[in-house]
Short mmCIF file of C-alpha atoms in Angstrom, two decimals:
data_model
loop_
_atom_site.label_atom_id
_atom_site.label_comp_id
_atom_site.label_asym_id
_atom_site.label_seq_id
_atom_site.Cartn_x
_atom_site.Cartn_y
_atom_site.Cartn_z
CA UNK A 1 21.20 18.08 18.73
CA UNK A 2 17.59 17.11 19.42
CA UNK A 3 15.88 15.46 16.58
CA UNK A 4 11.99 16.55 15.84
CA UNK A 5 9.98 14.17 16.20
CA UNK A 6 6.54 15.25 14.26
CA UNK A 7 5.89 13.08 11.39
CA UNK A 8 2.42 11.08 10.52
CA UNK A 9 4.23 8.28 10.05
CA UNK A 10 6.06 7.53 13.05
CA UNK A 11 4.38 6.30 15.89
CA UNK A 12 5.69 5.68 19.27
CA UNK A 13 4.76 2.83 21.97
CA UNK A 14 1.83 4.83 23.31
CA UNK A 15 0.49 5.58 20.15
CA UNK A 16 -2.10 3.26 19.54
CA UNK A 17 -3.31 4.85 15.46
CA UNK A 18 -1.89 6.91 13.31
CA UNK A 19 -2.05 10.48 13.17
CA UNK A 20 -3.60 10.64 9.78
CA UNK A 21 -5.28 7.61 7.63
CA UNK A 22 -3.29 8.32 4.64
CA UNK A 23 -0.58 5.96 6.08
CA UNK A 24 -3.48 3.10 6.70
CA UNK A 25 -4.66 3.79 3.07
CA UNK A 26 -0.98 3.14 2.51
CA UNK A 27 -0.44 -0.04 4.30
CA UNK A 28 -4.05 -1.37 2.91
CA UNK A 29 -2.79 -1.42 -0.54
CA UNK A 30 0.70 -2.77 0.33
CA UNK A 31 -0.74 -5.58 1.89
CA UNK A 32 -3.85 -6.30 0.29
CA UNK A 33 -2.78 -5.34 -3.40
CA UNK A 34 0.31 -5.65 -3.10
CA UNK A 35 1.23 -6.13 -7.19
CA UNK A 36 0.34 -2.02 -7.26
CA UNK A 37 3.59 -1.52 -5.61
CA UNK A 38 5.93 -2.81 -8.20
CA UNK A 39 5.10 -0.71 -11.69
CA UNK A 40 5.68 2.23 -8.64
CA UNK A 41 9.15 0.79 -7.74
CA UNK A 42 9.20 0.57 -12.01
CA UNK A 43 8.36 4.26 -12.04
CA UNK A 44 10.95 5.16 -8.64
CA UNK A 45 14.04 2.94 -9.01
CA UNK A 46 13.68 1.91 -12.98
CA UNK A 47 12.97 -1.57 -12.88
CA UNK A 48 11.62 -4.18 -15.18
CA UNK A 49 9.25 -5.53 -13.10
CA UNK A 50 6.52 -7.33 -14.96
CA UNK A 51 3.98 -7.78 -11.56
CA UNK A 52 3.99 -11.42 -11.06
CA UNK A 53 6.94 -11.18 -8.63
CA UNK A 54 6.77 -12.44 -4.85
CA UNK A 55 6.86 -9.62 -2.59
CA UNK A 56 7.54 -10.88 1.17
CA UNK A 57 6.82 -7.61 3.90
CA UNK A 58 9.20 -7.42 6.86
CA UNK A 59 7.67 -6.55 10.35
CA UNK A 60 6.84 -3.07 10.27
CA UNK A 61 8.04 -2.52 13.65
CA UNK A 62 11.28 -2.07 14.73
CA UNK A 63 12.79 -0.93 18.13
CA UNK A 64 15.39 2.01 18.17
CA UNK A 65 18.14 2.25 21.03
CA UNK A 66 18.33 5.52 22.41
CA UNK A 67 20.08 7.69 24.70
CA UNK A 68 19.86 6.42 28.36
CA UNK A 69 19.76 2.53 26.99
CA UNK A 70 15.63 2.52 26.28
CA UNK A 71 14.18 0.62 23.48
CA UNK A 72 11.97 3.31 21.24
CA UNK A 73 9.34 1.53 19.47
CA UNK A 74 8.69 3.06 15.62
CA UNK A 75 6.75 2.17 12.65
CA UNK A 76 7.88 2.20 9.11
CA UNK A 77 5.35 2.33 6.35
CA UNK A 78 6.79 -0.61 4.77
CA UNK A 79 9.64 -2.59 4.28
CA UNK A 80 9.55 -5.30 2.31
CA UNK A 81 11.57 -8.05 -0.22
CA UNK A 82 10.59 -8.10 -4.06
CA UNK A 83 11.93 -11.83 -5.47
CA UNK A 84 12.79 -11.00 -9.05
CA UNK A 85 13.46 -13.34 -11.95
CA UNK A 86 17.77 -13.19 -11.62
CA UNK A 87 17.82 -11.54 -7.97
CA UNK A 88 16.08 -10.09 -5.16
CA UNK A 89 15.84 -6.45 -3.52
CA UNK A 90 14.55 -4.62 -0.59
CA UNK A 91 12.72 -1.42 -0.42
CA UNK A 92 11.75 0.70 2.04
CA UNK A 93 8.59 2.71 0.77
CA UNK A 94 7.40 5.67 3.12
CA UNK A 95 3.89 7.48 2.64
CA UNK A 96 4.31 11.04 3.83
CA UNK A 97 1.52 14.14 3.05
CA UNK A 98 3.40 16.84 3.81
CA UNK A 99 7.55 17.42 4.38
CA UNK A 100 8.79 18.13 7.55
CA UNK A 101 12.54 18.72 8.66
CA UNK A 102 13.33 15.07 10.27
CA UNK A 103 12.13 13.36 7.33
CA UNK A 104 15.95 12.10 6.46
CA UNK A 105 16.26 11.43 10.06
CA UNK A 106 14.00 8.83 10.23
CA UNK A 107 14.90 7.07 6.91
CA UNK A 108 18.26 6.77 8.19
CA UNK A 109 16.84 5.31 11.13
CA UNK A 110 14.41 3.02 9.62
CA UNK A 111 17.14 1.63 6.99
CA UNK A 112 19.88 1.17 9.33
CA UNK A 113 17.46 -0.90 11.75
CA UNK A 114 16.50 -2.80 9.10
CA UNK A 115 19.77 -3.72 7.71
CA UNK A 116 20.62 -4.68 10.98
CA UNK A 117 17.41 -6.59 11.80
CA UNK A 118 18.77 -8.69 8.76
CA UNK A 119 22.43 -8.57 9.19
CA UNK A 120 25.18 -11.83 9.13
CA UNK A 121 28.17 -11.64 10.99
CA UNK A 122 30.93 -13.59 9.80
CA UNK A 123 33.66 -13.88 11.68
CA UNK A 124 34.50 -10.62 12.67
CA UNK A 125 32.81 -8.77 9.85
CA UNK A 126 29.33 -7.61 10.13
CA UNK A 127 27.76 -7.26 6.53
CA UNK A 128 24.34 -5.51 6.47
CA UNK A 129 22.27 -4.38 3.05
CA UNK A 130 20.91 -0.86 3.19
CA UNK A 131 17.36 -1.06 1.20
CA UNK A 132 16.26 0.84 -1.48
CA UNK A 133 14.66 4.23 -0.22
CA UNK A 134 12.02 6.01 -1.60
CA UNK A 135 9.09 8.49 -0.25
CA UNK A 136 5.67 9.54 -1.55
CA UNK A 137 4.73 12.97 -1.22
CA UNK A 138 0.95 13.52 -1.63
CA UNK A 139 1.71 17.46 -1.14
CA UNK A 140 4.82 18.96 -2.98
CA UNK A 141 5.66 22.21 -4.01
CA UNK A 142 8.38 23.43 -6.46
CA UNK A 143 10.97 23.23 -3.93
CA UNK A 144 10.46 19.44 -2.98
CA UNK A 145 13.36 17.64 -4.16
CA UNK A 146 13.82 15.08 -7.04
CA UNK A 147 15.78 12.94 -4.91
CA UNK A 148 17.36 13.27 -0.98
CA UNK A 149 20.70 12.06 -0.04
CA UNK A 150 21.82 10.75 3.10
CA UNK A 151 25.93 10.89 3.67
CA UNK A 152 27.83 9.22 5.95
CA UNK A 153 31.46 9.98 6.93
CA UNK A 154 33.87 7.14 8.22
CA UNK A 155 37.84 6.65 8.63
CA UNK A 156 37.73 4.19 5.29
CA UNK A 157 35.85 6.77 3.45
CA UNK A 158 32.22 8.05 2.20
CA UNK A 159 29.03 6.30 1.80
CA UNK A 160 25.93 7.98 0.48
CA UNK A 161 22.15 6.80 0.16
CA UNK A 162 19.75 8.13 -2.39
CA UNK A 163 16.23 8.44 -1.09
CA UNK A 164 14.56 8.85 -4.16
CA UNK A 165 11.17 10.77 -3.97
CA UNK A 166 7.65 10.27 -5.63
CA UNK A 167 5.28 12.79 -5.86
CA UNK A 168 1.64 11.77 -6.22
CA UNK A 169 0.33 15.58 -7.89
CA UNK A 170 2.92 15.00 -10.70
CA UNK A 171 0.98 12.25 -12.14
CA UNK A 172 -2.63 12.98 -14.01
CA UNK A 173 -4.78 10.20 -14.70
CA UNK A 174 -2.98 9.88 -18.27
CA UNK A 175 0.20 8.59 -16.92
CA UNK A 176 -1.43 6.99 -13.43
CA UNK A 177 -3.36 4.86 -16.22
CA UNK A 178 -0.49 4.65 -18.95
CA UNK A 179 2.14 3.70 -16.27
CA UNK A 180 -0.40 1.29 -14.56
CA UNK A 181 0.44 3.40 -11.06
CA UNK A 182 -2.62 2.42 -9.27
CA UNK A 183 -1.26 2.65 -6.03
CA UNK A 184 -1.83 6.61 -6.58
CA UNK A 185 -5.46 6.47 -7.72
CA UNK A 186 -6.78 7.10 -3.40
CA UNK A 187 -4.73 9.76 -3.20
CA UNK A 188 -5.68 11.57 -6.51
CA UNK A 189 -7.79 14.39 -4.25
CA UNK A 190 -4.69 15.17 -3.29
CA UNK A 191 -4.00 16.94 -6.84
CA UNK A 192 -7.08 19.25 -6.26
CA UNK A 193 -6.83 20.43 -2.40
CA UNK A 194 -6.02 23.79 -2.91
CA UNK A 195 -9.12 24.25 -5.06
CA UNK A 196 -11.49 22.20 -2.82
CA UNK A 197 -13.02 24.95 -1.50
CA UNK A 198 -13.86 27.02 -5.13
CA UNK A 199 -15.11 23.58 -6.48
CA UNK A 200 -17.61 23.01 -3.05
CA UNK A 201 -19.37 26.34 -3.76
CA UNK A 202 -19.17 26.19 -7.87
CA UNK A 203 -21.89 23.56 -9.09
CA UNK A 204 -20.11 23.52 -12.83
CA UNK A 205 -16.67 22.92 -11.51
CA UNK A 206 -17.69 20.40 -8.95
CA UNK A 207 -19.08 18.51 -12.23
CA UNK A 208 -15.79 18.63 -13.86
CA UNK A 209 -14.36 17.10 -10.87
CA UNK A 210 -17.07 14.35 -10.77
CA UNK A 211 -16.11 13.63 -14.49
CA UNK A 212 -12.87 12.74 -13.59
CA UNK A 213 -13.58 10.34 -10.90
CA UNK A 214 -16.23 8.72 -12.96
CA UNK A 215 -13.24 8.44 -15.35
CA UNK A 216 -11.52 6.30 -13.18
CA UNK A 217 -14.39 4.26 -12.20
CA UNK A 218 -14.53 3.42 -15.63
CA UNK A 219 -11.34 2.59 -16.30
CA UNK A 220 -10.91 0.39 -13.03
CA UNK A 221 -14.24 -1.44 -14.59
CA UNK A 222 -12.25 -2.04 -18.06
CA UNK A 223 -9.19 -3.24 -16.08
CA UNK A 224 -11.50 -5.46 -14.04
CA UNK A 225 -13.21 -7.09 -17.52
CA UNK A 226 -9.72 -7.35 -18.98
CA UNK A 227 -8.40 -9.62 -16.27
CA UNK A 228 -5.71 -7.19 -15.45
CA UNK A 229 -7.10 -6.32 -11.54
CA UNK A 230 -9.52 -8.51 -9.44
CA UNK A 231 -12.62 -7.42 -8.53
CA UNK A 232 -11.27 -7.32 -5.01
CA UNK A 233 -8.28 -4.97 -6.03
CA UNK A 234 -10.73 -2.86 -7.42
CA UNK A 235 -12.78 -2.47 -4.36
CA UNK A 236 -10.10 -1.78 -2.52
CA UNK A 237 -8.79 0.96 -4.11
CA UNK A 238 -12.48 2.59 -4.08
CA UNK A 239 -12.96 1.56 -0.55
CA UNK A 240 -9.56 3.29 -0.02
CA UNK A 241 -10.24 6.66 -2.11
CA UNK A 242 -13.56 6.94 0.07
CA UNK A 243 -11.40 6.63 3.43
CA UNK A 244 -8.63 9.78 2.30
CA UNK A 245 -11.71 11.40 0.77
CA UNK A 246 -13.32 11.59 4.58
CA UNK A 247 -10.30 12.84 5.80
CA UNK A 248 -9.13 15.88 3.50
CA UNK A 249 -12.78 16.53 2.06
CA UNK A 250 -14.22 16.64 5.34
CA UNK A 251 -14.90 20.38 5.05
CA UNK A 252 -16.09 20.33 2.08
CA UNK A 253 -19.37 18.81 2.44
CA UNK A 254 -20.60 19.17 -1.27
CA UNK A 255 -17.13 17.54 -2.91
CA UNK A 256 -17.69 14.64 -0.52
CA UNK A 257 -21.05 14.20 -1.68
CA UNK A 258 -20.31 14.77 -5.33
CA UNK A 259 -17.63 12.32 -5.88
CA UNK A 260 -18.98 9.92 -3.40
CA UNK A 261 -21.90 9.98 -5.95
CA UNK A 262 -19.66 8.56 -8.59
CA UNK A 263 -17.70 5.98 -6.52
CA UNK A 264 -20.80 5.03 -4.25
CA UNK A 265 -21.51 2.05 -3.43
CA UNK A 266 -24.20 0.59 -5.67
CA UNK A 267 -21.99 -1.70 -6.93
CA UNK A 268 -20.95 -3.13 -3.58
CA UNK A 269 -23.25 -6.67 -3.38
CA UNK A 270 -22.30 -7.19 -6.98
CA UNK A 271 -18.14 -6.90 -5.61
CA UNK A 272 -18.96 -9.00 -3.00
CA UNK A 273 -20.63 -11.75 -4.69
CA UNK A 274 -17.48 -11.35 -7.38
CA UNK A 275 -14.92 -11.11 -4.80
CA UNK A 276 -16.43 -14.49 -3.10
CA UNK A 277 -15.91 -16.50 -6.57
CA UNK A 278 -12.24 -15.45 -6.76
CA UNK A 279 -12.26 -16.58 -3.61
CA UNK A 280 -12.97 -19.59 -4.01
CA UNK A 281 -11.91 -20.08 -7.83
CA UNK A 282 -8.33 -18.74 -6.18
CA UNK A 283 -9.04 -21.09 -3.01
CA UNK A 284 -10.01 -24.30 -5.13
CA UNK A 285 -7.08 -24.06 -7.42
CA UNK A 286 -4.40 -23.83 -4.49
CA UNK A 287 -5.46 -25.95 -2.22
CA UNK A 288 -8.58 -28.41 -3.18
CA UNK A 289 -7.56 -29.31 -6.72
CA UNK A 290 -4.15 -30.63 -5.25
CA UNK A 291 -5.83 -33.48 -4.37
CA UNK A 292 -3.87 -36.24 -3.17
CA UNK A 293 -0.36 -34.36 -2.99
CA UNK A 294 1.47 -34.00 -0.07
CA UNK A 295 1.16 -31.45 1.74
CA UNK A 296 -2.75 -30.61 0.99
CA UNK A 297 -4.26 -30.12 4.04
CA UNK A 298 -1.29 -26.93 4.56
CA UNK A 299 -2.14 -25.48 2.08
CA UNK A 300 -6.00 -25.59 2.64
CA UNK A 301 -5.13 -24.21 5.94
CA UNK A 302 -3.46 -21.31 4.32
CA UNK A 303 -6.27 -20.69 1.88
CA UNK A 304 -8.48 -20.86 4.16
CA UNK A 305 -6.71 -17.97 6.39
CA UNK A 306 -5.94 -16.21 3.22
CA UNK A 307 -10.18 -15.84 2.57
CA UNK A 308 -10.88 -14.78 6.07
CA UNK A 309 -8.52 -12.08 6.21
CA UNK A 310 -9.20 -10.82 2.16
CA UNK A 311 -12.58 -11.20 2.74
CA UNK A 312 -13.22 -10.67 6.23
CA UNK A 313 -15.18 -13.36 6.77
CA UNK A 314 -15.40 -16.28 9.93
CA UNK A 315 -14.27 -19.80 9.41
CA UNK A 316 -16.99 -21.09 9.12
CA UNK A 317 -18.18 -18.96 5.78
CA UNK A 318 -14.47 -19.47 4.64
CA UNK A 319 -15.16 -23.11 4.80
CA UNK A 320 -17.89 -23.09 3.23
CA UNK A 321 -16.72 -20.96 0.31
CA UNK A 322 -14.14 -23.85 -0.08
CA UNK A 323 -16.63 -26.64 0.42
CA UNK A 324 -14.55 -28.43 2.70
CA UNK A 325 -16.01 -31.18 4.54
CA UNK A 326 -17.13 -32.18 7.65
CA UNK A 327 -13.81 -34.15 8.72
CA UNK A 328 -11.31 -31.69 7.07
CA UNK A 329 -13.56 -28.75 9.50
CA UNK A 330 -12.89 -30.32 12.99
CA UNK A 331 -9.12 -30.78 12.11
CA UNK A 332 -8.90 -26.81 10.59
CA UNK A 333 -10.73 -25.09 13.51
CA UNK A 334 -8.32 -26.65 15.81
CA UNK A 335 -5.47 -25.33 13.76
CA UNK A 336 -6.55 -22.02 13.29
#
């Protein structure tokens, strides 16, 4: 049977961006904040995790054998490795705004790949991990499922995977700020679509809705001063509520405005000049202050890649951020 093939989150070889930026949003945080994931995996799977774990991402690509022997090239959301304190686990998280019928399909797809992407054969056994699954609904409805199962049949018996499922308009800002589920705070519009429309042409509502957000702003400014996100975490998850606010307020020009209004950007050249001294605090402290120890000029090297990509800054203003001198520049530009 012919599998569908309409998601927003698989793309194939010719598809150079994704259908929707929710999945970017997605993939931002992942990557850039990537402690927000684990109280979610807390939330998902029940774990303990306190948020100083390493998390090491897999490629997000992986290439699919099909019928007639072609290579089909898709793109998970994320896969990645969380390093806990007694073991380690993989997870494969999936962003999806709305449920469509080949959502399974491409889990299974996804998982197998990448338990075979990672797979040891000894001998003649092949032993392969299945990662944990999960998916996060922005839209749900009353008949979106707790939890999806995947089952497969074989001669030496049954084997069934839970996808468990996490849906974004279950969780007010009480428990996204109680649970410390950050990773949702972007995609908090999400909770008010179907009354975006009533709230653009009602002045007293759209306030309400402007009191929330300012809500948040405060709270991600009380985080900030209590050392418990960076000032660069915090700008990211503003930068990335603006970029799904574009996308599913983008009819509504008076919501856009309003909450844009709260979450503007006023306080963007204080961020940046914050941002640039945890920079190089962060920078300093992992690389410079080593001093003599082996191994110094590698890890200036990474910190110095680390600031141009968090940042988004040349080499040059990296390098200066770091105050590295003269010498130590001629051998890094090379090496970049």
């Amino acid at each position: 049977m012919p599998v569908p093939n309409n998601s927003n989150t698989v793309h194939s070889e010719t598809s150079s961006k994704s259908a929707t930026p929710y999945d970017d949003v997605a993939r931002t945080l992942l990557n850039d904040c990537s402690p927000l994931i684990l109280p979610v995996l807390n939330e998902i799977f029940g774990e303990h995790y306190k948020g100083n774990e390493e998390i090491l991402f897999a490629p997000n690509e992986h290439y699919l054998n099909q019928q007639g022997g072609e290579a089909d090239k898709r793109i998970t959301d994320s896969s990645f490795t969380v390093i806990g304190e007694k073991e380690s686990k993989k997870y494969l998280f999936e962003v999806q705004s709305t449920a469509d019928n080949s959502m399974l399909v491409r889990i299974f797809e996804y998982a197998t790949q990448i338990a075979l992407d990672e797979g040891k054969l000894i001998g003649n056994i092949l032993e392969v991990t299945i990662p944990n699954c999960a998916v996060l609904f922005l839209r749900s409805t009353k008949n979106t499922p707790d939890k999806m199962t995947i089952r497969m049949h074989a001669s030496g018996g049954t084997l069934s995977i839970d996808v468990f499922v996490m849906k974004s308009q279950s969780y007010d800002l009480n428990r996204i700020f109680q649970k410390d589920l950050l990773f949702l705070l972007p995609f908090y519009i999400f909770s008010y679509e179907k009354y975006l429309q009533e709230y653009d042409e009602n002045s007293e509502k759209l306030t309400c809705l402007e009191e929330e957000y300012a809500r948040i702003m405060n709270q991600l400014e009380k985080l900030q001063r209590e050392g418990k996100i960076s000032a660069y975490t915090r700008s990211t998850i503003i930068e990335m509520t603006h970029k799904v606010l574009e996308k599913l307020a983008k009819n509504y020009k008076n919501v856009e405005k309003g909450v844009r209004s709260i979450m503007g950007g006023k306080v963007l050249d204080y961020e940046t000049k914050t941002i640039f001294r945890e920079g190089k605090q962060e920078g300093k402290q992992e690389g410079l202050q080593e001093g003599l120890q082996e191994g110094r000029f590698e890890n200036l090297l990474q910190n110095l890649k680390k600031l141009m990509q968090k940042l988004n800054i040349t080499a040059e203003g990296a390098m200066d951020l770091l105050d590295v001198s003269e010498e130590e520049r001629t051998e890094l530009v090379k090496r970049i």
